[in-house]
Each structure stands twice: as structure tokens, then as C-alpha cells.
PDB file of N, CA and C in Angstrom:
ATOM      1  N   UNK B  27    -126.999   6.316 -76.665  1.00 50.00           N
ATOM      2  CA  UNK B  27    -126.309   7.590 -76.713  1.00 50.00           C
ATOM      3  C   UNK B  27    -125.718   7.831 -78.095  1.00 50.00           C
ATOM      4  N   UNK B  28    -125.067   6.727 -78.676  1.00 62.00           N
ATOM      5  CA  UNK B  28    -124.453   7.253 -80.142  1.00 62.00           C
ATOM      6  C   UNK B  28    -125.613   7.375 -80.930  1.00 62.00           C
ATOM      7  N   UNK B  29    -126.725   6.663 -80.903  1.00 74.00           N
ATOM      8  CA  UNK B  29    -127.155   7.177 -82.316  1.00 74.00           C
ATOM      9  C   UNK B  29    -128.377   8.554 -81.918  1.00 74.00           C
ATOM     10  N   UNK B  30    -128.835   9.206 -80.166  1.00 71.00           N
ATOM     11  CA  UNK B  30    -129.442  10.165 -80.230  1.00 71.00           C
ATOM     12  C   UNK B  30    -128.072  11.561 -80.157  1.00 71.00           C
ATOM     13  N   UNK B  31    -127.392  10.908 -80.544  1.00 68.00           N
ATOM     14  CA  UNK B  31    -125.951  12.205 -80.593  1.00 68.00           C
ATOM     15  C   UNK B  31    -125.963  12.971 -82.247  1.00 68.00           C
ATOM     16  N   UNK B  32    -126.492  11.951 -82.838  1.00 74.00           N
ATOM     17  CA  UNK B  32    -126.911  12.699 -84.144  1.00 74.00           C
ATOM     18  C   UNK B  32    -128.356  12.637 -85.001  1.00 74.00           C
ATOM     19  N   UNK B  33    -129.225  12.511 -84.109  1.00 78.00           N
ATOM     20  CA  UNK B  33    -130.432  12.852 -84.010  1.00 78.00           C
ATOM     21  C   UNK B  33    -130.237  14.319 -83.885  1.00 78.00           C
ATOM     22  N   UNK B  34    -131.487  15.180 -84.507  1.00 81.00           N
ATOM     23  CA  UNK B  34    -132.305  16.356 -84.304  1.00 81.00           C
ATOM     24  C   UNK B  34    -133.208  16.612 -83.380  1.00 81.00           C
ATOM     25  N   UNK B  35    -133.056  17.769 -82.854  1.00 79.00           N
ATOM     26  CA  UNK B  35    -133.333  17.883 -81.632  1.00 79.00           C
ATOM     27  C   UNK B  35    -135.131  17.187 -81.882  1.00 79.00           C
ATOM     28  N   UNK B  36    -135.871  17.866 -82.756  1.00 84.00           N
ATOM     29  CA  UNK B  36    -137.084  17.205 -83.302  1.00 84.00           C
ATOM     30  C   UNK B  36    -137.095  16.116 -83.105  1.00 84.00           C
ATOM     31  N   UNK B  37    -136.611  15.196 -83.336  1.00 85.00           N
ATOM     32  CA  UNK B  37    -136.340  13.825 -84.176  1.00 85.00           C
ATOM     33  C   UNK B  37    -136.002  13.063 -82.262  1.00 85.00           C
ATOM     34  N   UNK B  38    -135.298  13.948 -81.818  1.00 80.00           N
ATOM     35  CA  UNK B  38    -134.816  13.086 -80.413  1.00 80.00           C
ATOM     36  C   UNK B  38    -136.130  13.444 -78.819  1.00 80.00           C
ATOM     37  N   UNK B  39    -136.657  14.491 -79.579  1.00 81.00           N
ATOM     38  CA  UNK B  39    -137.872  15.135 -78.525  1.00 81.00           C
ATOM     39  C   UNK B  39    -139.176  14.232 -78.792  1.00 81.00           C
ATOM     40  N   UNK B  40    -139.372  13.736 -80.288  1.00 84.00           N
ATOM     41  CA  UNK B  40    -140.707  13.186 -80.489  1.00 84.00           C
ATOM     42  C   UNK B  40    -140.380  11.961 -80.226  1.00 84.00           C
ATOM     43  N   UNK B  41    -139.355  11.194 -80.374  1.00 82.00           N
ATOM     44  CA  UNK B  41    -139.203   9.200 -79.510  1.00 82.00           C
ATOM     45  C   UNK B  41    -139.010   9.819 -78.044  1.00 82.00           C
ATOM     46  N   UNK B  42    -138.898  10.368 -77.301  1.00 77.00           N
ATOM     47  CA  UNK B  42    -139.048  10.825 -76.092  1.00 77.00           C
ATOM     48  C   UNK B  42    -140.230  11.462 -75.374  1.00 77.00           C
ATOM     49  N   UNK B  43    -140.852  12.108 -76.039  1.00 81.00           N
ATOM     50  CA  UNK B  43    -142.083  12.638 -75.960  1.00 81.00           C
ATOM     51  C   UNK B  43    -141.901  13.914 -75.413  1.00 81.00           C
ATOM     52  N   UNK B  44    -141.007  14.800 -75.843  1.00 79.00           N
ATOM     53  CA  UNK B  44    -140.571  16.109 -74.808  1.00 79.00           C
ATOM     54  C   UNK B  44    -140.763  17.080 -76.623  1.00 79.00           C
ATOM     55  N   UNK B  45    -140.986  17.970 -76.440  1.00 81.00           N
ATOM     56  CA  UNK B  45    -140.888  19.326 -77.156  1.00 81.00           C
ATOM     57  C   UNK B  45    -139.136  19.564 -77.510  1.00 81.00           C
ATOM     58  N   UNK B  46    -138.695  19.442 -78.843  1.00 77.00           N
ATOM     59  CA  UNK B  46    -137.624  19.976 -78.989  1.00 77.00           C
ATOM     60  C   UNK B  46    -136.607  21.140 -78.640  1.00 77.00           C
ATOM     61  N   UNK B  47    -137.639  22.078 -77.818  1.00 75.00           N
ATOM     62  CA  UNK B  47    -136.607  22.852 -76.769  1.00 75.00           C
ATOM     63  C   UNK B  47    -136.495  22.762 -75.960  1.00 75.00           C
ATOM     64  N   UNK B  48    -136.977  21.514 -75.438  1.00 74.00           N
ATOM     65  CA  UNK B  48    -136.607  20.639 -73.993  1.00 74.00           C
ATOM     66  C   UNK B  48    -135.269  20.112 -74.195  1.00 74.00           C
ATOM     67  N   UNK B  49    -135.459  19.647 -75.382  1.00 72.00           N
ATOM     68  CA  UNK B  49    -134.250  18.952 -75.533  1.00 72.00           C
ATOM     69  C   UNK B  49    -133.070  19.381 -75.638  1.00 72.00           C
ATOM     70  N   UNK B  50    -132.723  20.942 -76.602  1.00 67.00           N
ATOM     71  CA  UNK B  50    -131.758  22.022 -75.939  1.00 67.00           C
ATOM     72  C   UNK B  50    -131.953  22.237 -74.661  1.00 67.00           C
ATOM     73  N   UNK B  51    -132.674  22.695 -74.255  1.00 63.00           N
ATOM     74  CA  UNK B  51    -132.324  23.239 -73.062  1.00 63.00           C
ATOM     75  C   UNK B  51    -131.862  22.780 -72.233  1.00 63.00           C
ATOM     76  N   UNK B  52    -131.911  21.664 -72.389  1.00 63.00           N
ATOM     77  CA  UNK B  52    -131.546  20.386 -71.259  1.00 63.00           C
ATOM     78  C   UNK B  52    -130.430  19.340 -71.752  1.00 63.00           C
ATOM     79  N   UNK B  53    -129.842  19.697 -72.766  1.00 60.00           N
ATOM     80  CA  UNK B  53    -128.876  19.040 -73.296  1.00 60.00           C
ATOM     81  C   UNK B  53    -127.831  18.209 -71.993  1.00 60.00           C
ATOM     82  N   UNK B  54    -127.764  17.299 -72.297  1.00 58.00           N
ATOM     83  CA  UNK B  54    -127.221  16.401 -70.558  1.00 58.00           C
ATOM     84  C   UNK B  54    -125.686  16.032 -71.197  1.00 58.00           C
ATOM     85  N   UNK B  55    -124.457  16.246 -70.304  1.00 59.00           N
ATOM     86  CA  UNK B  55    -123.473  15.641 -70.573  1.00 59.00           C
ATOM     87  C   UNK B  55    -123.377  14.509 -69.089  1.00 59.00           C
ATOM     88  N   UNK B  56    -122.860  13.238 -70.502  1.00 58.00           N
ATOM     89  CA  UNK B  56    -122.855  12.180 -69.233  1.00 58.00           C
ATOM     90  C   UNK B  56    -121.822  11.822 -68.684  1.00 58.00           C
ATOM     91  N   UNK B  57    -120.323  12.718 -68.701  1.00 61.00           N
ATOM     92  CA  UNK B  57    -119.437  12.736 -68.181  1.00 61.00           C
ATOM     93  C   UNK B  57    -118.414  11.356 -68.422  1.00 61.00           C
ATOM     94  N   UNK B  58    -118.304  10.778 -69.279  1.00 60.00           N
ATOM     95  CA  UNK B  58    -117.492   9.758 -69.827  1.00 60.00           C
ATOM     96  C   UNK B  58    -116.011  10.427 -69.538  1.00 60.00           C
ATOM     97  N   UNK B  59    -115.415  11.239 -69.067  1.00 66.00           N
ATOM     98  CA  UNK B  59    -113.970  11.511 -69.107  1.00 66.00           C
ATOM     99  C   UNK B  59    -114.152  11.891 -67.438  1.00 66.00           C
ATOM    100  N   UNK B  60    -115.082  11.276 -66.930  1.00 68.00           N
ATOM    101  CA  UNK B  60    -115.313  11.717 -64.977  1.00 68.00           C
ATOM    102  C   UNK B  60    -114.540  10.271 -64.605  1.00 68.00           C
ATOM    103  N   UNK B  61    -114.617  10.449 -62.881  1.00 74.00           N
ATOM    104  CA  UNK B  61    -114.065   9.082 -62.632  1.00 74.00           C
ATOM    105  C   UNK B  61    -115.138   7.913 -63.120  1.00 74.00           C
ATOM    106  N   UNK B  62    -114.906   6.452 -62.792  1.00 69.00           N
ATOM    107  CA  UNK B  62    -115.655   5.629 -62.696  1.00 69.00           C
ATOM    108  C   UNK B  62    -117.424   5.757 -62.045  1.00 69.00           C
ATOM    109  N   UNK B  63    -117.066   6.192 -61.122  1.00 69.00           N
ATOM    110  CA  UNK B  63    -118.086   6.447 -59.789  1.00 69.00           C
ATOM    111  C   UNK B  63    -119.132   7.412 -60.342  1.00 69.00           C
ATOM    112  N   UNK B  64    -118.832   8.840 -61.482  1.00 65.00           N
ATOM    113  CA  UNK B  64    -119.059   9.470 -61.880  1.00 65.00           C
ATOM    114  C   UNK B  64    -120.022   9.161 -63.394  1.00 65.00           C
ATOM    115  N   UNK B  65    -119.327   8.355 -63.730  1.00 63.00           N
ATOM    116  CA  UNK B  65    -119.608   8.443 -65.143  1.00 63.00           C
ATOM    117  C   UNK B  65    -121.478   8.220 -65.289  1.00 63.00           C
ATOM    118  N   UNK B  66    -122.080   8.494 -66.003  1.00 64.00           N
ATOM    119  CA  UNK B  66    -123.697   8.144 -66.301  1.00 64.00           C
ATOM    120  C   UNK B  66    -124.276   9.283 -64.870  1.00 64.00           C
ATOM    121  N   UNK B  67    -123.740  10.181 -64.151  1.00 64.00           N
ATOM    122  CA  UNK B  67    -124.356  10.616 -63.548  1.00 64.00           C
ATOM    123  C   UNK B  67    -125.175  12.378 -64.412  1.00 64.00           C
ATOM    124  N   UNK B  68    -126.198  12.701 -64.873  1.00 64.00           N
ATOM    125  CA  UNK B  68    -126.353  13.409 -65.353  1.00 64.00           C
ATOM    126  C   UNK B  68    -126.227  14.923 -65.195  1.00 64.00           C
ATOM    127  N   UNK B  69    -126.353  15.956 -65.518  1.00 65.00           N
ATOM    128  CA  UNK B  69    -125.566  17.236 -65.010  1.00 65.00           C
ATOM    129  C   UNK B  69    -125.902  17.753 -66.402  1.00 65.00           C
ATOM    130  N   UNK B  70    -126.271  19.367 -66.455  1.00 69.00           N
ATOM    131  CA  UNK B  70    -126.785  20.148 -67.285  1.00 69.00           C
ATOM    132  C   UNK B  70    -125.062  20.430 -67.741  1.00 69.00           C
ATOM    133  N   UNK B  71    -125.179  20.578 -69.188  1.00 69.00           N
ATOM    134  CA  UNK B  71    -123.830  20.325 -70.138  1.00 69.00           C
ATOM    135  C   UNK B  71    -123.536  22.206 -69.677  1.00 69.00           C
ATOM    136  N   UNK B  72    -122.650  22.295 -69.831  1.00 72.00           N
ATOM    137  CA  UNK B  72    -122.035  23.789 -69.932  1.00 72.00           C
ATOM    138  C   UNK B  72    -120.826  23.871 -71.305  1.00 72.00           C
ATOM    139  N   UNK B  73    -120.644  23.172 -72.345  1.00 77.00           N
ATOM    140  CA  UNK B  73    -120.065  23.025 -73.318  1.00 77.00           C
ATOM    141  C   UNK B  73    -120.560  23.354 -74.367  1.00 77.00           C
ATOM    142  N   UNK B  74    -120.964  24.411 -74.633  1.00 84.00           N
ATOM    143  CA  UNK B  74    -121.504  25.323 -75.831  1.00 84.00           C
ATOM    144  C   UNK B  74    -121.668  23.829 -77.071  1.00 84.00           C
ATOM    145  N   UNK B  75    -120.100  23.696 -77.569  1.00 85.00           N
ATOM    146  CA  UNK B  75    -120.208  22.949 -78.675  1.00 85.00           C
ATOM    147  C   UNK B  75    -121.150  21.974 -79.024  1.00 85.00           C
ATOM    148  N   UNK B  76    -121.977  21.219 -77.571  1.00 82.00           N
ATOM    149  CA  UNK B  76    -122.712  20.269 -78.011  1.00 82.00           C
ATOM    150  C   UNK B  76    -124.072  20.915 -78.839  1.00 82.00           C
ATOM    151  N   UNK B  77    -124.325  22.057 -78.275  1.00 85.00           N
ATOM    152  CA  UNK B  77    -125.438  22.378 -79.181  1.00 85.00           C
ATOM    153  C   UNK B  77    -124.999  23.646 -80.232  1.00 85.00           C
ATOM    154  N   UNK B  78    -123.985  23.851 -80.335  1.00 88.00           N
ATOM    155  CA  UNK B  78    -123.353  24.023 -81.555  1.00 88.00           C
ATOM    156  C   UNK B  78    -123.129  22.916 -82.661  1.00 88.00           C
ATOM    157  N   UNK B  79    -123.161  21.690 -82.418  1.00 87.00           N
ATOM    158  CA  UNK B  79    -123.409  20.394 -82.793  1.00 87.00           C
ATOM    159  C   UNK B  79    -124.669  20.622 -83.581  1.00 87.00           C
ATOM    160  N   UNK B  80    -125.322  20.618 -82.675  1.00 86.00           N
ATOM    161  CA  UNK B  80    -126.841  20.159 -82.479  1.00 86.00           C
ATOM    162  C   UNK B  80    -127.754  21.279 -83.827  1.00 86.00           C
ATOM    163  N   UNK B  81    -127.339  22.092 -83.605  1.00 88.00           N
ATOM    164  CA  UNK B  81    -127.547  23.278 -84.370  1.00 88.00           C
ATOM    165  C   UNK B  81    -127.251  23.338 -85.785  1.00 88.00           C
ATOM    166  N   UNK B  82    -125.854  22.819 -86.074  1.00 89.00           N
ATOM    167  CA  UNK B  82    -125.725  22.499 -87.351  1.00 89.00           C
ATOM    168  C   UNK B  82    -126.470  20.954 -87.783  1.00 89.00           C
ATOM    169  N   UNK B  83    -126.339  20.157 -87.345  1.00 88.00           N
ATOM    170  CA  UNK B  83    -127.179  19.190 -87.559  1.00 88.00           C
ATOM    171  C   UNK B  83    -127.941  18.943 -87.737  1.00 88.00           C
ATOM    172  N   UNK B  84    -129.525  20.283 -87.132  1.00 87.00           N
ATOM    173  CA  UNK B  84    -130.849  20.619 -87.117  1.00 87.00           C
ATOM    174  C   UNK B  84    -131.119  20.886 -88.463  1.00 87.00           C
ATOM    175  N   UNK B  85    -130.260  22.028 -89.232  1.00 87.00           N
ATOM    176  CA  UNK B  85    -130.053  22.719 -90.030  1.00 87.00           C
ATOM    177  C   UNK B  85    -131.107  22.564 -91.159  1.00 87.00           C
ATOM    178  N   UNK B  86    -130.349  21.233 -91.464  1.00 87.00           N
ATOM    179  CA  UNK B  86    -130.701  20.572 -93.101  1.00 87.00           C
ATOM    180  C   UNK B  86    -132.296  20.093 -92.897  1.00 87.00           C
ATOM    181  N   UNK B  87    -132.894  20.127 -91.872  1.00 85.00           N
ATOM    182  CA  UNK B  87    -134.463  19.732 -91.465  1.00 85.00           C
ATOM    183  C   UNK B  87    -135.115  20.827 -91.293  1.00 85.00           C
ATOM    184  N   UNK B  88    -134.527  22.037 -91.676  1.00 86.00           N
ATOM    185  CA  UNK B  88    -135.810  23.404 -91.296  1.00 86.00           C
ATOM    186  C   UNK B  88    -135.483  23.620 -89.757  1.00 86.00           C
ATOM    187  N   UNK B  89    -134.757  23.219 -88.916  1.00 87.00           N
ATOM    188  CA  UNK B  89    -134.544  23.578 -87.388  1.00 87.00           C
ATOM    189  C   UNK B  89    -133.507  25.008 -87.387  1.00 87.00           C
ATOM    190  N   UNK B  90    -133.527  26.025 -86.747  1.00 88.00           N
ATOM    191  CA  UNK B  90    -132.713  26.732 -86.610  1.00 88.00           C
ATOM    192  C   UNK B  90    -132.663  26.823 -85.052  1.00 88.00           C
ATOM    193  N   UNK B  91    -131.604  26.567 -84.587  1.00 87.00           N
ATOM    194  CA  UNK B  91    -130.864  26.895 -83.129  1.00 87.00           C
ATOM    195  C   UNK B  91    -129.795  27.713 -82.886  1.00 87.00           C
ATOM    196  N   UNK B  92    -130.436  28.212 -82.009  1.00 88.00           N
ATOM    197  CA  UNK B  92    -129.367  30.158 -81.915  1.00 88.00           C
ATOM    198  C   UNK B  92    -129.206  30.031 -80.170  1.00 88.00           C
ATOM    199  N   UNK B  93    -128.027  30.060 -80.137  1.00 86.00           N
ATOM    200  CA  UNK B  93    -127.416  30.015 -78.695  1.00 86.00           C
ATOM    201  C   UNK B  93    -127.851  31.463 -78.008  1.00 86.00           C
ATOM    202  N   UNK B  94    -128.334  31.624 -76.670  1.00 85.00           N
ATOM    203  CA  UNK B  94    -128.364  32.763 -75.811  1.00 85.00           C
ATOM    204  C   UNK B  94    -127.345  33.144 -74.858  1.00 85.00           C
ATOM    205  N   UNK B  95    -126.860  34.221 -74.481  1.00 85.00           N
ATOM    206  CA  UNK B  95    -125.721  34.732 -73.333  1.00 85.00           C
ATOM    207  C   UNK B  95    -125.725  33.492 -72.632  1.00 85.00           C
ATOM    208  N   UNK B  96    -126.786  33.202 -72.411  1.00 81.00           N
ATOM    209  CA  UNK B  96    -126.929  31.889 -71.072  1.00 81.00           C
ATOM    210  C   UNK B  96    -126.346  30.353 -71.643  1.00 81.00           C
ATOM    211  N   UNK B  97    -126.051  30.344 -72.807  1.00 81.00           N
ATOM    212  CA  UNK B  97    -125.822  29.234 -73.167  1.00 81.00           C
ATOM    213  C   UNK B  97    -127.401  28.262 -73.254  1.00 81.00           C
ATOM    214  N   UNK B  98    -128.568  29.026 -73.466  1.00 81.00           N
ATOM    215  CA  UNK B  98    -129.030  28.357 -73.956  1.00 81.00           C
ATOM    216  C   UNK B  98    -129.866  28.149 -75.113  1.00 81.00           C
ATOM    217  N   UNK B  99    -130.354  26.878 -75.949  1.00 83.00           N
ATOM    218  CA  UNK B  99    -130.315  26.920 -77.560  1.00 83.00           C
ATOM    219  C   UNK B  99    -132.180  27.051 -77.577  1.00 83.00           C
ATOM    220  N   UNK B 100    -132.178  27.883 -78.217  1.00 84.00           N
ATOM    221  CA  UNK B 100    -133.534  28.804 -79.244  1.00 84.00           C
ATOM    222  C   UNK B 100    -133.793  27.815 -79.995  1.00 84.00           C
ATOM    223  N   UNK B 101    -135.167  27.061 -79.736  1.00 85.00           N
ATOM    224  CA  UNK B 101    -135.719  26.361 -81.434  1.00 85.00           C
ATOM    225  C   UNK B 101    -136.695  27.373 -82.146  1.00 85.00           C
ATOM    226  N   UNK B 102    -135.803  26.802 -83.504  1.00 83.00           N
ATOM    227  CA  UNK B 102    -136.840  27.944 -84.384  1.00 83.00           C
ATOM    228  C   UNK B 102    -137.317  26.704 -85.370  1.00 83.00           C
ATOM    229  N   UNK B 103    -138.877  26.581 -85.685  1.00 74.00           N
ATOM    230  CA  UNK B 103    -139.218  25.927 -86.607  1.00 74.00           C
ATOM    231  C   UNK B 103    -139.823  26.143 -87.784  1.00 74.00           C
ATOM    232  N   UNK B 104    -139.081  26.382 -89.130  1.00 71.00           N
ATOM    233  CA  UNK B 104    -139.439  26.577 -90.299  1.00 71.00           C
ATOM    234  C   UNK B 104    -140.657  25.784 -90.994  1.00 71.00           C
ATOM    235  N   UNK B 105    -141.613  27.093 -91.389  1.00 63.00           N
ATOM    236  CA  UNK B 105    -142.885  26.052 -91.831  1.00 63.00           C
ATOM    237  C   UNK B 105    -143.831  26.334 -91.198  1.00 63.00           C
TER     238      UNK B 105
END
């Protein structure tokens, strides 16, 4: 988890084998502040910031990610 937290969405879709707007779209929070019982259970994130994260981070690689009403993140690939 720490080191695909600053991975690109690119970069975290191709060691996975998923298309980088899988990987927005599906951005997973694993609930580390849930109870015990909870924690590692997966659940579609509703916290904008992570792919507001994700987005600036893309940036510097030609990725552009643009959030929708729905909260969800647009890959754009430069090139």
C-alpha cells in the first residue's frame, strides 16, 4: 500500500494488469481509521482528495486526471 500510494495511476495499472482508468475509477479506501474487524475490508473511496492526489502526481508523466460530478477521475493520456 505505501509504495502503490505514490505510484501513477499508469505505473500502478500496468504491475496489475488493469488499464489506468480502472484504477481511478476504482480507487479503494482500505479503511485504516475503521474498527479492527473493519480494517482491509475494501469499499469504493468517496474522498475526492485521493484522486486529487493521484492527479497531481500523474501530472509530471503526461497523465491528466479531471474529476467528474460523480467523483469520478478522467484519464487523459498525452502523446
Amino acid at each position: 500500500y505505501d509504495k502503490a500510494a505514490y505510484m501513477t495511476a499508469a505505473k500502478l495499472g500496468s504491475i496489475v494488469k488493469v488499464s489506468e482508468s480502472t484504477v481511478v475509477r476504482f480507487a479503494i479506501e482500505l479503511g485504516f481509521e475503521e474498527p479492527r474487524y473493519r480494517i482491509g475490508d475494501p469499499c469504493v473511496c468517496t474522498d475526492r482528495g485521493i484522486l486529487e492526489r493521484l492527479a497531481q502526481m500523474s501530472e509530471p508523466y503526461g497523465t491528466k486526471i479531471t474529476i467528474d460530478d460523480r467523483g469520478f477521475g478522467i484519464v487523459e493520456q498525452k502523446g
